[in-house]
Short mmCIF file of C-alpha atoms and ligand atoms in Angstrom, two decimals:
data_model
loop_
_atom_site.label_atom_id
_atom_site.label_comp_id
_atom_site.label_asym_id
_atom_site.label_seq_id
_atom_site.Cartn_x
_atom_site.Cartn_y
_atom_site.Cartn_z
CA UNK Q 1470 0.00 0.00 0.00
CA UNK Q 1471 1.36 3.41 -0.94
CA UNK Q 1472 1.90 6.11 1.66
CA UNK Q 1473 -1.08 8.28 2.52
CA UNK Q 1474 -0.75 11.81 1.30
CA UNK Q 1475 -1.51 14.64 3.70
CA UNK Q 1476 -1.91 18.28 2.79
CA UNK Q 1477 -0.95 20.77 5.50
CA UNK Q 1478 -2.47 24.22 5.06
CA UNK Q 1479 -0.85 26.51 7.61
CA UNK Q 1480 0.57 30.00 7.18
CA UNK Q 1481 2.96 29.90 10.15
CA UNK Q 1482 6.13 28.37 8.83
CA UNK Q 1483 7.50 26.92 12.13
CA UNK Q 1484 4.17 25.20 12.84
CA UNK Q 1485 3.90 23.91 9.27
CA UNK Q 1486 7.44 22.57 9.34
CA UNK Q 1487 6.97 20.95 12.73
CA UNK Q 1488 3.81 19.17 11.57
CA UNK Q 1489 5.49 18.20 8.30
CA UNK Q 1490 8.43 16.73 10.19
CA UNK Q 1491 6.24 14.79 12.63
CA UNK Q 1492 4.07 13.38 9.88
CA UNK Q 1493 6.81 12.44 7.46
CA UNK Q 1494 8.52 10.65 10.35
CA UNK Q 1495 5.23 8.81 10.87
CA UNK Q 1496 5.42 7.60 7.25
CA UNK Q 1497 3.09 10.02 5.52
CA UNK Q 1498 3.76 11.81 2.28
CA UNK Q 1499 3.47 15.54 2.86
CA UNK Q 1500 2.22 18.43 0.75
CA UNK Q 1501 2.37 21.94 2.15
CA UNK Q 1502 0.48 25.14 1.45
CA UNK Q 1503 0.44 28.52 3.19
CA UNK Q 1504 -3.07 29.54 2.18
CA UNK Q 1505 -6.22 28.38 0.39
CA UNK Q 1506 -4.92 29.43 -3.02
CA UNK Q 1507 -1.77 27.39 -2.71
CA UNK Q 1508 -3.79 24.52 -1.31
CA UNK Q 1509 -6.04 24.60 -4.38
CA UNK Q 1510 -3.11 24.28 -6.75
CA UNK Q 1511 -1.67 21.43 -4.65
CA UNK Q 1512 -5.02 19.65 -4.79
CA UNK Q 1513 -5.25 20.18 -8.54
CA UNK Q 1514 -1.91 18.39 -8.92
CA UNK Q 1515 -2.55 15.53 -6.53
CA UNK Q 1516 -5.57 14.74 -4.44
CA UNK Q 1517 -4.56 14.31 -0.78
CA UNK Q 1518 -6.01 11.59 1.47
CA UNK Q 1519 -6.53 14.08 4.29
CA UNK Q 1520 -6.22 17.82 4.82
CA UNK Q 1521 -4.93 19.51 7.96
CA UNK Q 1522 -6.39 22.96 7.78
CA UNK Q 1523 -5.43 25.92 9.94
CA UNK Q 1524 -8.37 27.97 11.17
CA UNK Q 1525 -6.67 31.35 10.94
CA UNK Q 1526 -5.32 31.79 7.43
CA UNK Q 1527 -4.60 34.98 5.53
CA UNK Q 1528 -7.17 35.59 2.79
CA UNK Q 1529 -9.82 32.88 2.77
CA UNK Q 1530 -10.21 31.59 6.34
CA UNK Q 1531 -9.85 27.90 7.18
CA UNK Q 1532 -13.56 27.66 7.98
CA UNK Q 1533 -14.59 29.19 4.68
CA UNK Q 1534 -12.15 27.01 2.78
CA UNK Q 1535 -13.43 23.86 4.54
CA UNK Q 1536 -16.96 24.79 3.42
CA UNK Q 1537 -15.81 25.17 -0.17
CA UNK Q 1538 -13.95 21.86 -0.14
CA UNK Q 1539 -17.00 20.05 1.20
CA UNK Q 1540 -19.18 21.53 -1.56
CA UNK Q 1541 -16.94 20.39 -4.40
CA UNK Q 1542 -17.59 16.98 -5.90
CA UNK Q 1543 -13.84 16.37 -6.25
CA UNK Q 1544 -12.90 17.16 -2.65
CA UNK Q 1545 -16.08 16.42 -0.71
CA UNK Q 1546 -14.89 13.04 0.52
CA UNK Q 1547 -11.47 14.19 1.71
CA UNK Q 1548 -11.43 14.27 5.51
CA UNK Q 1549 -10.46 17.61 7.05
CA UNK Q 1550 -8.95 18.16 10.48
CA UNK Q 1551 -9.06 21.79 11.57
CA UNK Q 1552 -6.10 23.16 13.47
CA UNK Q 1553 -7.26 25.77 15.89
CA UNK Q 1554 -5.73 27.90 18.60
CA UNK Q 1555 -9.17 28.75 19.86
CA UNK Q 1556 -10.56 26.86 22.76
CA UNK Q 1557 -14.13 28.11 22.94
CA UNK Q 1558 -16.69 25.41 22.49
CA UNK Q 1559 -18.80 27.44 20.04
CA UNK Q 1560 -15.86 27.83 17.73
CA UNK Q 1561 -15.28 24.11 17.71
CA UNK Q 1562 -18.90 23.51 16.86
CA UNK Q 1563 -18.71 26.15 14.13
CA UNK Q 1564 -15.62 24.38 12.81
CA UNK Q 1565 -17.44 21.07 12.62
CA UNK Q 1566 -20.49 22.67 11.05
CA UNK Q 1567 -18.29 24.05 8.29
CA UNK Q 1568 -17.76 20.43 7.26
CA UNK Q 1569 -14.54 19.62 9.09
CA UNK Q 1570 -14.41 16.03 10.32
CA UNK Q 1571 -12.47 16.79 13.46
CA UNK Q 1572 -10.48 19.54 15.06
CA UNK Q 1573 -7.33 19.69 17.14
CA UNK Q 1574 -6.44 22.57 19.40
CA UNK Q 1575 -2.95 24.06 19.32
CA UNK Q 1576 -0.63 23.33 20.98
CA UNK Q 1577 -0.96 19.59 20.46
CA UNK Q 1578 1.49 16.75 20.90
CA UNK Q 1579 2.81 14.84 17.87
CA UNK Q 1580 1.30 11.67 19.31
CA UNK Q 1581 -2.11 13.25 19.60
CA UNK Q 1582 -1.93 14.55 16.04
CA UNK Q 1583 -0.99 11.17 14.59
CA UNK Q 1584 -3.70 9.44 16.65
CA UNK Q 1585 -6.34 11.86 15.33
CA UNK Q 1586 -5.23 11.43 11.75
CA UNK Q 1587 -5.34 7.65 12.06
CA UNK Q 1588 -8.80 7.77 13.62
CA UNK Q 1589 -10.20 10.05 10.92
CA UNK Q 1590 -8.63 7.94 8.14
CA UNK Q 1591 -10.03 4.77 9.65
CA UNK Q 1592 -13.51 6.21 9.59
CA UNK Q 1593 -13.15 6.98 5.91
CA UNK Q 1594 -11.99 3.49 4.96
CA UNK Q 1595 -14.60 1.01 3.82
CA UNK Q 1596 -14.76 -2.29 5.68
CA UNK Q 1597 -14.34 -4.26 2.48
CA UNK Q 1598 -17.79 -5.71 3.00
CA UNK Q 1599 -20.25 -6.08 0.15
CA UNK Q 1600 -23.18 -5.77 2.43
CA UNK Q 1601 -26.15 -3.56 1.70
CA UNK Q 1602 -28.10 -2.09 4.59
CA UNK Q 1603 -31.73 -1.22 3.92
CA UNK Q 1604 -34.40 0.55 5.94
CA UNK Q 1605 -37.59 2.25 4.70
CA UNK Q 1606 -36.33 2.90 1.18
CA UNK Q 1607 -32.98 4.08 2.46
CA UNK Q 1608 -30.10 1.99 1.11
CA UNK Q 1609 -26.52 2.04 2.27
CA UNK Q 1610 -24.00 0.22 0.11
CA UNK Q 1611 -20.95 -0.53 2.23
CA UNK Q 1612 -18.72 -1.43 -0.73
CA UNK Q 1613 -19.28 1.81 -2.62
CA UNK Q 1614 -19.99 4.02 0.41
CA UNK Q 1615 -23.12 5.17 -1.33
CA UNK Q 1616 -26.37 6.06 0.36
CA UNK Q 1617 -29.49 6.19 -1.79
CA UNK Q 1618 -33.13 7.01 -1.16
CA UNK Q 1619 -35.18 5.62 -4.03
CA UNK Q 1620 -33.11 6.52 -7.08
CA UNK Q 1621 -31.42 9.52 -5.52
CA UNK Q 1622 -27.89 9.44 -4.12
CA UNK Q 1623 -27.58 11.38 -0.88
CA UNK Q 1624 -24.88 13.92 -0.29
CA UNK Q 1625 -23.37 12.84 2.96
CA UNK Q 1626 -20.09 13.61 4.74
CA UNK Q 1627 -17.67 10.84 5.82
CA UNK Q 1628 -18.54 11.08 9.52
CA UNK Q 1629 -22.29 11.14 8.84
CA UNK Q 1630 -21.79 8.11 6.62
CA UNK Q 1631 -20.05 6.20 9.42
CA UNK Q 1632 -22.73 7.21 11.86
CA UNK Q 1633 -25.50 6.10 9.52
CA UNK Q 1634 -23.72 2.84 8.76
CA UNK Q 1635 -23.42 2.12 12.46
CA UNK Q 1636 -27.08 2.97 13.10
CA UNK Q 1637 -28.36 0.92 10.18
CA UNK Q 1638 -26.27 -2.05 11.27
CA UNK Q 1639 -27.65 -1.72 14.82
CA UNK Q 1640 -31.28 -0.70 14.51
CA UNK Q 1641 -33.86 -0.46 17.31
CA UNK Q 1642 -31.27 0.05 20.03
CA UNK Q 1643 -30.52 3.15 22.03
CA UNK Q 1644 -26.92 4.35 22.11
CA UNK Q 1645 -25.62 7.05 24.43
CA UNK Q 1646 -23.36 9.78 23.08
CA UNK Q 1647 -20.31 8.20 24.65
CA UNK Q 1648 -21.19 4.79 23.19
CA UNK Q 1649 -21.52 6.39 19.77
CA UNK Q 1650 -18.17 8.13 20.20
CA UNK Q 1651 -16.56 4.80 21.06
CA UNK Q 1652 -18.19 2.88 18.25
CA UNK Q 1653 -18.14 5.44 15.46
CA UNK Q 1654 -15.24 7.76 16.30
CA UNK Q 1655 -13.04 5.17 18.03
CA UNK Q 1656 -12.14 4.95 21.69
CA UNK Q 1657 -8.73 6.59 21.37
CA UNK Q 1658 -10.11 9.84 20.08
CA UNK Q 1659 -10.39 12.95 22.18
CA UNK Q 1660 -13.75 14.24 21.08
CA UNK Q 1661 -16.42 15.88 23.20
CA UNK Q 1662 -19.91 14.45 23.41
CA UNK Q 1663 -21.45 17.53 21.79
CA UNK Q 1664 -19.68 16.54 18.59
CA UNK Q 1665 -22.16 13.67 18.32
CA UNK Q 1666 -25.08 16.12 18.32
CA UNK Q 1667 -23.46 18.18 15.58
CA UNK Q 1668 -23.10 15.17 13.32
CA UNK Q 1669 -26.56 13.84 14.17
CA UNK Q 1670 -27.95 17.20 13.09
CA UNK Q 1671 -25.99 17.05 9.84
CA UNK Q 1672 -27.11 13.49 9.20
CA UNK Q 1673 -30.77 14.39 9.74
CA UNK Q 1674 -30.38 17.35 7.43
CA UNK Q 1675 -29.04 15.07 4.70
CA UNK Q 1676 -31.91 12.62 5.23
CA UNK Q 1677 -34.65 15.23 5.52
CA UNK Q 1678 -35.25 15.94 1.81
CA UNK Q 1679 -35.95 12.22 1.40
CA UNK Q 1680 -38.30 12.00 4.36
CA UNK Q 1681 -35.90 9.74 6.26
CA UNK Q 1682 -34.75 12.07 9.02
CA UNK Q 1683 -37.23 10.57 11.49
CA UNK Q 1684 -35.30 7.30 11.36
CA UNK Q 1685 -32.74 8.95 13.64
CA UNK Q 1686 -34.62 9.37 16.89
CA UNK Q 1687 -33.65 11.25 20.00
CA UNK Q 1688 -34.31 9.28 23.14
CA UNK Q 1689 -34.53 11.79 25.94
CA UNK Q 1690 -32.04 11.31 28.70
CA UNK Q 1691 -30.51 8.30 26.92
CA UNK Q 1692 -29.13 9.15 23.47
CA UNK Q 1693 -30.09 8.19 19.94
CA UNK Q 1694 -31.78 5.28 18.21
CA UNK Q 1695 -32.22 4.24 14.60
CA UNK Q 1696 -35.72 2.96 14.16
CA UNK Q 1697 -38.27 2.47 11.38
CA UNK Q 1698 -41.04 2.69 13.99
CA UNK Q 1699 -42.32 6.01 15.19
CA1 CA M 1477 -2.50 30.66 11.14
#
């Protein structure tokens, strides 16, 4: 298997070089960019497997750029980890709502960074299973990572896909936020429970136009359940 390619978009040279050093030592192939424009030309040359995106960039901000990447057919599936110096909870939620798959707050340790990257990559990798999960006209094809409602293919982010796959494989059972974090995000990941709500909201939004959002049910005081019953 060839080395995974990571694109680092960070305007501060010492930070960019440090991350580049850590990640090439961890066996990744590294591309670097100082802003969104440079990142775009890097992407045009070679599609990365994951993007590390600084929040505070000159010109187009990291948040805005993440939104653009998640809108483009070509780059929609590429996982994004936001690098942020901000610690406020709202900002993190805003970061995730922009389409980022995870965020990491500076300063972070090399170990933490590598662990996050591995976790996000793992989520994006299909299980190699040909199985098809079906519920109320909603079909999830594990091999192709495609979700369809009737004839229509749903636009769905990588984390929402994983969440939906987990739910559809385990219907009619309530899972708490921390259980979902363990099962969908992986137990070695440092993610807050509110992250689950953000992705649940995004998943429902993707399902809503197809009348399937009520399959994801909130169970008060307990968590969430995937159910075809109302
Ligand atoms: Ca910066």
